[in-house]
mmCIF file of C-alpha atoms in Angstrom:
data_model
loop_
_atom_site.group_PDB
_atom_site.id
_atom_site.type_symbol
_atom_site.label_atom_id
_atom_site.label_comp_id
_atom_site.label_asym_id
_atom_site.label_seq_id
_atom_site.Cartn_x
_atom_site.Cartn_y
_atom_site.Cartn_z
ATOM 1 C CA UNK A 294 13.346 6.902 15.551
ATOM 2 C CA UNK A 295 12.068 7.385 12.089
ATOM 3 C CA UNK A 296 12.507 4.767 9.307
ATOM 4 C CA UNK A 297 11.076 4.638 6.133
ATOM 5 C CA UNK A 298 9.697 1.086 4.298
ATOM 6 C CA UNK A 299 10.408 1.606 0.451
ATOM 7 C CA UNK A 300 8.923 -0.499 -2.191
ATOM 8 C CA UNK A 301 11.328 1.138 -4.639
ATOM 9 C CA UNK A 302 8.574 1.652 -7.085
ATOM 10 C CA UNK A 303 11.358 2.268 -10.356
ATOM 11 C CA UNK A 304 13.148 -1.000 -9.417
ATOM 12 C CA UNK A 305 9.716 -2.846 -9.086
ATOM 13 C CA UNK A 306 8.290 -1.904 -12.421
ATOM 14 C CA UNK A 307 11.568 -3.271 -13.870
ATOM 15 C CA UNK A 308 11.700 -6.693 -12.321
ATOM 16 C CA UNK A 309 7.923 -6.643 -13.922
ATOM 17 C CA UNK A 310 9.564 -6.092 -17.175
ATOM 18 C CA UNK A 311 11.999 -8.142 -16.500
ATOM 19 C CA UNK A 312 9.800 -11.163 -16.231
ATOM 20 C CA UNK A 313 6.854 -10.120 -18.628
ATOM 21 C CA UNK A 314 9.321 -10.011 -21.383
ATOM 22 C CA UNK A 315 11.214 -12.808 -20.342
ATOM 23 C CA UNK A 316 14.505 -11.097 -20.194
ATOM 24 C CA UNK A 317 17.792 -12.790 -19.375
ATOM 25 C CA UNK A 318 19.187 -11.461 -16.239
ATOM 26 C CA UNK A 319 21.462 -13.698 -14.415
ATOM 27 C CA UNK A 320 23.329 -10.910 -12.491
ATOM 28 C CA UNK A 321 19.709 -9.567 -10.803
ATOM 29 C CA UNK A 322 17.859 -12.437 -7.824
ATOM 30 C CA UNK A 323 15.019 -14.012 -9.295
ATOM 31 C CA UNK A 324 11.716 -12.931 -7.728
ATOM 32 C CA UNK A 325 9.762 -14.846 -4.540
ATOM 33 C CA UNK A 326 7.461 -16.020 -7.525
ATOM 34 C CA UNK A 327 6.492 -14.983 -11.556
ATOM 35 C CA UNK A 328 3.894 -12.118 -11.649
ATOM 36 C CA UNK A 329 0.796 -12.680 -13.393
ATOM 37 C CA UNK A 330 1.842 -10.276 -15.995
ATOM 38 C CA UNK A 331 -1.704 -9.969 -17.857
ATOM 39 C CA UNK A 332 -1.441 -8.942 -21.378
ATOM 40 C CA UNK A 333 1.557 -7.637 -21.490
ATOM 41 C CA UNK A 334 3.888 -9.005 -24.128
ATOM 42 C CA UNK A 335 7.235 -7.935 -25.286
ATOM 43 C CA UNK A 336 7.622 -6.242 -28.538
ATOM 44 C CA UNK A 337 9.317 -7.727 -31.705
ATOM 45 C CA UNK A 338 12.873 -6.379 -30.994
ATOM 46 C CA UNK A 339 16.031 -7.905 -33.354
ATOM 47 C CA UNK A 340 18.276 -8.147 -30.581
ATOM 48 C CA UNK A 341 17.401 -9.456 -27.232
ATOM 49 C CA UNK A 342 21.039 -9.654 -25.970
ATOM 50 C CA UNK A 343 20.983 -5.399 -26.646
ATOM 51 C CA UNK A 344 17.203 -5.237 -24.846
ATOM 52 C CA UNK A 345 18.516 -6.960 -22.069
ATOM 53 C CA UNK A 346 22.170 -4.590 -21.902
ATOM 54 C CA UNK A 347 19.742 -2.003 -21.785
ATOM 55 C CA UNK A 348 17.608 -3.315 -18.849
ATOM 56 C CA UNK A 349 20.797 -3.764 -16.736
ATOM 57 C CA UNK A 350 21.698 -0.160 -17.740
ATOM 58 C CA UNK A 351 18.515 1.364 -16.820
ATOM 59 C CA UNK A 352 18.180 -1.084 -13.245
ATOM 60 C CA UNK A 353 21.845 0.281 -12.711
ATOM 61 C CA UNK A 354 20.803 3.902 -12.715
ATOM 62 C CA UNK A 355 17.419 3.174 -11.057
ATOM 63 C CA UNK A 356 20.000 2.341 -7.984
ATOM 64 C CA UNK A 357 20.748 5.929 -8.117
ATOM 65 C CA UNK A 358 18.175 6.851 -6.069
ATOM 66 C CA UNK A 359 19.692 5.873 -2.919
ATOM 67 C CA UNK A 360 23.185 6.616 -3.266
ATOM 68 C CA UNK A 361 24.228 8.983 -0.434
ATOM 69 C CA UNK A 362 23.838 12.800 -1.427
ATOM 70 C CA UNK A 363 27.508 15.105 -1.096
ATOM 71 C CA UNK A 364 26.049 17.879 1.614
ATOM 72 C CA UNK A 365 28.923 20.094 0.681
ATOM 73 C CA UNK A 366 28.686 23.135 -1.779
ATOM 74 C CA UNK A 367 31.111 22.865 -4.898
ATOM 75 C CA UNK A 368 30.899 23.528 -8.301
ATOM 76 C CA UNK A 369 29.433 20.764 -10.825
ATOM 77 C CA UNK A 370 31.634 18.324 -11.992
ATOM 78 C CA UNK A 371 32.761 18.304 -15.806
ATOM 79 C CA UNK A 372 29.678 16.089 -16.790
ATOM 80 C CA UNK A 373 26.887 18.007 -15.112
ATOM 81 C CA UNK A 374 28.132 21.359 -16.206
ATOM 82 C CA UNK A 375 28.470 20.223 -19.544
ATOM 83 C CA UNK A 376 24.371 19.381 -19.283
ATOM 84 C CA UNK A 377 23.937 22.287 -17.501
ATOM 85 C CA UNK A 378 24.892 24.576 -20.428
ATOM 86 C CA UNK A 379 23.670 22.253 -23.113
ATOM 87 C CA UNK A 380 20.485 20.511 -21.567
ATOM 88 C CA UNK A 381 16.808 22.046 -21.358
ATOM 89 C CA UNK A 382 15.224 21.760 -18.404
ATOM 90 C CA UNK A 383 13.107 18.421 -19.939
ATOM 91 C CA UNK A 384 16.109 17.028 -21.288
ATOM 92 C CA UNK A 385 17.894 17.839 -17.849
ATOM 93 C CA UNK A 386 15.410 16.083 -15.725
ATOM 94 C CA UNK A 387 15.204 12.806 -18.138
ATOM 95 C CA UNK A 388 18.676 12.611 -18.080
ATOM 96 C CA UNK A 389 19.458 12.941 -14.223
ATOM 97 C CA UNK A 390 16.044 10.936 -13.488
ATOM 98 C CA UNK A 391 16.370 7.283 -11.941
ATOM 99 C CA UNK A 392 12.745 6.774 -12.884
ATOM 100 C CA UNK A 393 12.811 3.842 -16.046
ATOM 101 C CA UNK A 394 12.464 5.268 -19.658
ATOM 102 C CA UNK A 395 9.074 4.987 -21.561
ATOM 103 C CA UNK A 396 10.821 2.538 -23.454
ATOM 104 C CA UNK A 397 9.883 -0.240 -20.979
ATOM 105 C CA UNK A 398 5.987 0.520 -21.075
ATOM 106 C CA UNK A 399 5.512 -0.408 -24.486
ATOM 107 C CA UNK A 400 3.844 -3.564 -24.149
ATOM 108 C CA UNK A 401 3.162 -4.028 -20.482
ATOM 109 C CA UNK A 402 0.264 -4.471 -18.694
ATOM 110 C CA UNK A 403 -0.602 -1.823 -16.354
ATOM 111 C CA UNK A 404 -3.270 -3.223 -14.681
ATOM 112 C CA UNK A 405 -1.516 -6.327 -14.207
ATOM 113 C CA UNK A 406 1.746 -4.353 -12.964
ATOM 114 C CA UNK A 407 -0.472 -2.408 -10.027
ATOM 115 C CA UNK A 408 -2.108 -5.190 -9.154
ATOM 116 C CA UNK A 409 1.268 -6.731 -8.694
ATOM 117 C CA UNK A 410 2.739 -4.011 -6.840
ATOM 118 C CA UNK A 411 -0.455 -3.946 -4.527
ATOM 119 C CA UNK A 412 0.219 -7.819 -4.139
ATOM 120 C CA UNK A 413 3.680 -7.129 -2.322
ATOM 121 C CA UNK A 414 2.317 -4.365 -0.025
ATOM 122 C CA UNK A 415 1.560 -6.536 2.597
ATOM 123 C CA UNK A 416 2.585 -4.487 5.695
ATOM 124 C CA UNK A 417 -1.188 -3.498 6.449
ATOM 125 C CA UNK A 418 -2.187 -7.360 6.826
ATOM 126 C CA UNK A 419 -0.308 -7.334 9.734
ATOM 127 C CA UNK A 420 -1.303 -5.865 13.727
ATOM 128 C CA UNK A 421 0.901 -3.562 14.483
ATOM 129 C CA UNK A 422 2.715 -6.227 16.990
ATOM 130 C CA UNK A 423 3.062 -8.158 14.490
ATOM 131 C CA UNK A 424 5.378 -5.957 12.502
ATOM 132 C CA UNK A 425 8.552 -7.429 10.823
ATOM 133 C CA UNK A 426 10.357 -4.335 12.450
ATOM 134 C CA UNK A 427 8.602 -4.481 16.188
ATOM 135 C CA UNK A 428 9.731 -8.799 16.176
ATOM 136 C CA UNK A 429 13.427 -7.554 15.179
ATOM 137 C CA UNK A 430 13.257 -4.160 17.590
ATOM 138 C CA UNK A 431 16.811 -4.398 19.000
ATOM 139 C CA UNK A 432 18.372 -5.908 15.820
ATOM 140 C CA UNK A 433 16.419 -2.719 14.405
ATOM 141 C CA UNK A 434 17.481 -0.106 16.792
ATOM 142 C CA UNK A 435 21.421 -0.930 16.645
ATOM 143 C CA UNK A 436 20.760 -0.620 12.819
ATOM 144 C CA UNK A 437 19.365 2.840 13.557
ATOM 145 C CA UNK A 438 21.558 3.886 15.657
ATOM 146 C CA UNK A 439 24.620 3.035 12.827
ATOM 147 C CA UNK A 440 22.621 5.357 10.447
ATOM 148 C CA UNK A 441 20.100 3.464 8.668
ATOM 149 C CA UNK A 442 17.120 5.401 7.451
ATOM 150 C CA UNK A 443 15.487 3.005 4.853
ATOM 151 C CA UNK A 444 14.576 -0.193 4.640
ATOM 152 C CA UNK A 445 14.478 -0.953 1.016
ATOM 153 C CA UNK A 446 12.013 -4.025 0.221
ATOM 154 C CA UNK A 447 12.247 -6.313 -3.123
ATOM 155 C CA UNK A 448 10.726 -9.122 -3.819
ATOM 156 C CA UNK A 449 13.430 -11.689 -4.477
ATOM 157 C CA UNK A 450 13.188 -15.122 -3.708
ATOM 158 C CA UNK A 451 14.599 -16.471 -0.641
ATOM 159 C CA UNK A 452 17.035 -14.304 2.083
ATOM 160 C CA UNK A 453 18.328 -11.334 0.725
ATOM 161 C CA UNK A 454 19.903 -8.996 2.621
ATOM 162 C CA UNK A 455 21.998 -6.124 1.282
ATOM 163 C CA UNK A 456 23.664 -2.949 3.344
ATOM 164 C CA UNK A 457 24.013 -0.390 0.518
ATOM 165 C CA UNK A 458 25.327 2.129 2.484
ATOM 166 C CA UNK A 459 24.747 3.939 5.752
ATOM 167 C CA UNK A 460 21.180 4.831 5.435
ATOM 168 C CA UNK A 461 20.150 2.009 2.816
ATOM 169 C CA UNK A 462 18.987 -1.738 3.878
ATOM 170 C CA UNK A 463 17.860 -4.171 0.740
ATOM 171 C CA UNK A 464 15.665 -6.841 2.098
ATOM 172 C CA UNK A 465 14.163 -9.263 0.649
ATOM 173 C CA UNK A 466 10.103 -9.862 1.539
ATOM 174 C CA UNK A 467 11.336 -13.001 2.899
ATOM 175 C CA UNK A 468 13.873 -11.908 4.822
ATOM 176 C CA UNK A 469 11.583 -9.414 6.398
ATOM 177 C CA UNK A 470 8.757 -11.404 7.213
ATOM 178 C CA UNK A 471 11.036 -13.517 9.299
ATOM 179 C CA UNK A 472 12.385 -12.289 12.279
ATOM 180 C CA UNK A 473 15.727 -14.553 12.538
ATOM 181 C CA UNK A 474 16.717 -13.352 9.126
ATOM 182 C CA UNK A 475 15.486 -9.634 9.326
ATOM 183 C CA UNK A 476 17.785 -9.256 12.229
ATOM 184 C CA UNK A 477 20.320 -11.362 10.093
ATOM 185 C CA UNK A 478 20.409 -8.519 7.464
ATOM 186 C CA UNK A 479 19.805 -5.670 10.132
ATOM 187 C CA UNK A 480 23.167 -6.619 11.696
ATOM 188 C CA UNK A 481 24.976 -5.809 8.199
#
């Protein structure tokens, strides 16, 4: 069995925008607690209702990521050809990345974002017994066996639990951490 924890770096460093510039976001969970954001402050912008449009935008596409993949051979739809022939190859790969634009690192703390980030890897505190996935084993396995393939880890406040698709399980930490409700979401 092979399963993969994912932080979802992209979708991370957005809910770190998110709250360092105090964005409003009703449509997203709010986070397990605030980030100590550091310096970072959010630039003089006229129109916060357009920032935050843009946000949602950009967390939309971030989701990209794990959408399941087409395995069979076709030609490009109308769209992608239409990049294909007008694109270069930087413009291309900006355009079908789900990584966030460098718009969003104006003004953020770095240092205070990794330090964040490190904050909700917490898997290595942990003996290997002790595992959220070895306390939730058969909840785990019957969600292996039905496909899924990654685990997909947030840090939203409360239980969170969110079946994507086939392959893709959104937890939240709490949720994981806690056997009852990680086999809760596992049995989406």
């Amino acid at each position: 069995m092979a399963l993969t924890i994912d932080d979802a770096p992209h979708l991370t460093f957005l809910l770190f925008v998110r709250s360092a510039w105090r964005l409003e976001v009703g449509s997203v969970p709010a986070l397990e607690s605030e980030p100590d954001v550091g310096s970072s402050a959010k630039p003089l912008f006229p129109d916060d209702e357009a920032i935050s449009a843009r946000w949602v935008s950009e967390w939309e596409r971030a989701w990209k990521q794990f959408e399941r993949l087409e395995t069979g051979i076709g030609a490009p739809d109308v769209e992608t050809q239409r990049m294909l022939d007008t694109l270069t190859d930087e413009e291309l790969s900006a355009a079908m990345s789900t990584a966030p634009s460098k718009f969003w690192e104006v003004g953020i703390d770095q240092d205070a974002f990794n330090a964040w980030r490190m904050t909700l890897l917490d898997d290595h505190q942990h003996p290997f017994d002790q595992q959220p996935e070895r306390r939730s084993l058969p909840a785990l396995i019957d969600a292996w066996k039905s496909g899924l393939t990654t685990i997909i880890q947030l840090p939203y406040a409360g239980y969170f639990g969110d079946r994507i698709n086939r392959e893709h399980l959104v937890v939240s930490a709490a949720a994981r951490r806690n056997p009852e409700l990680f086999g809760l979401a596992l049995r989406q």
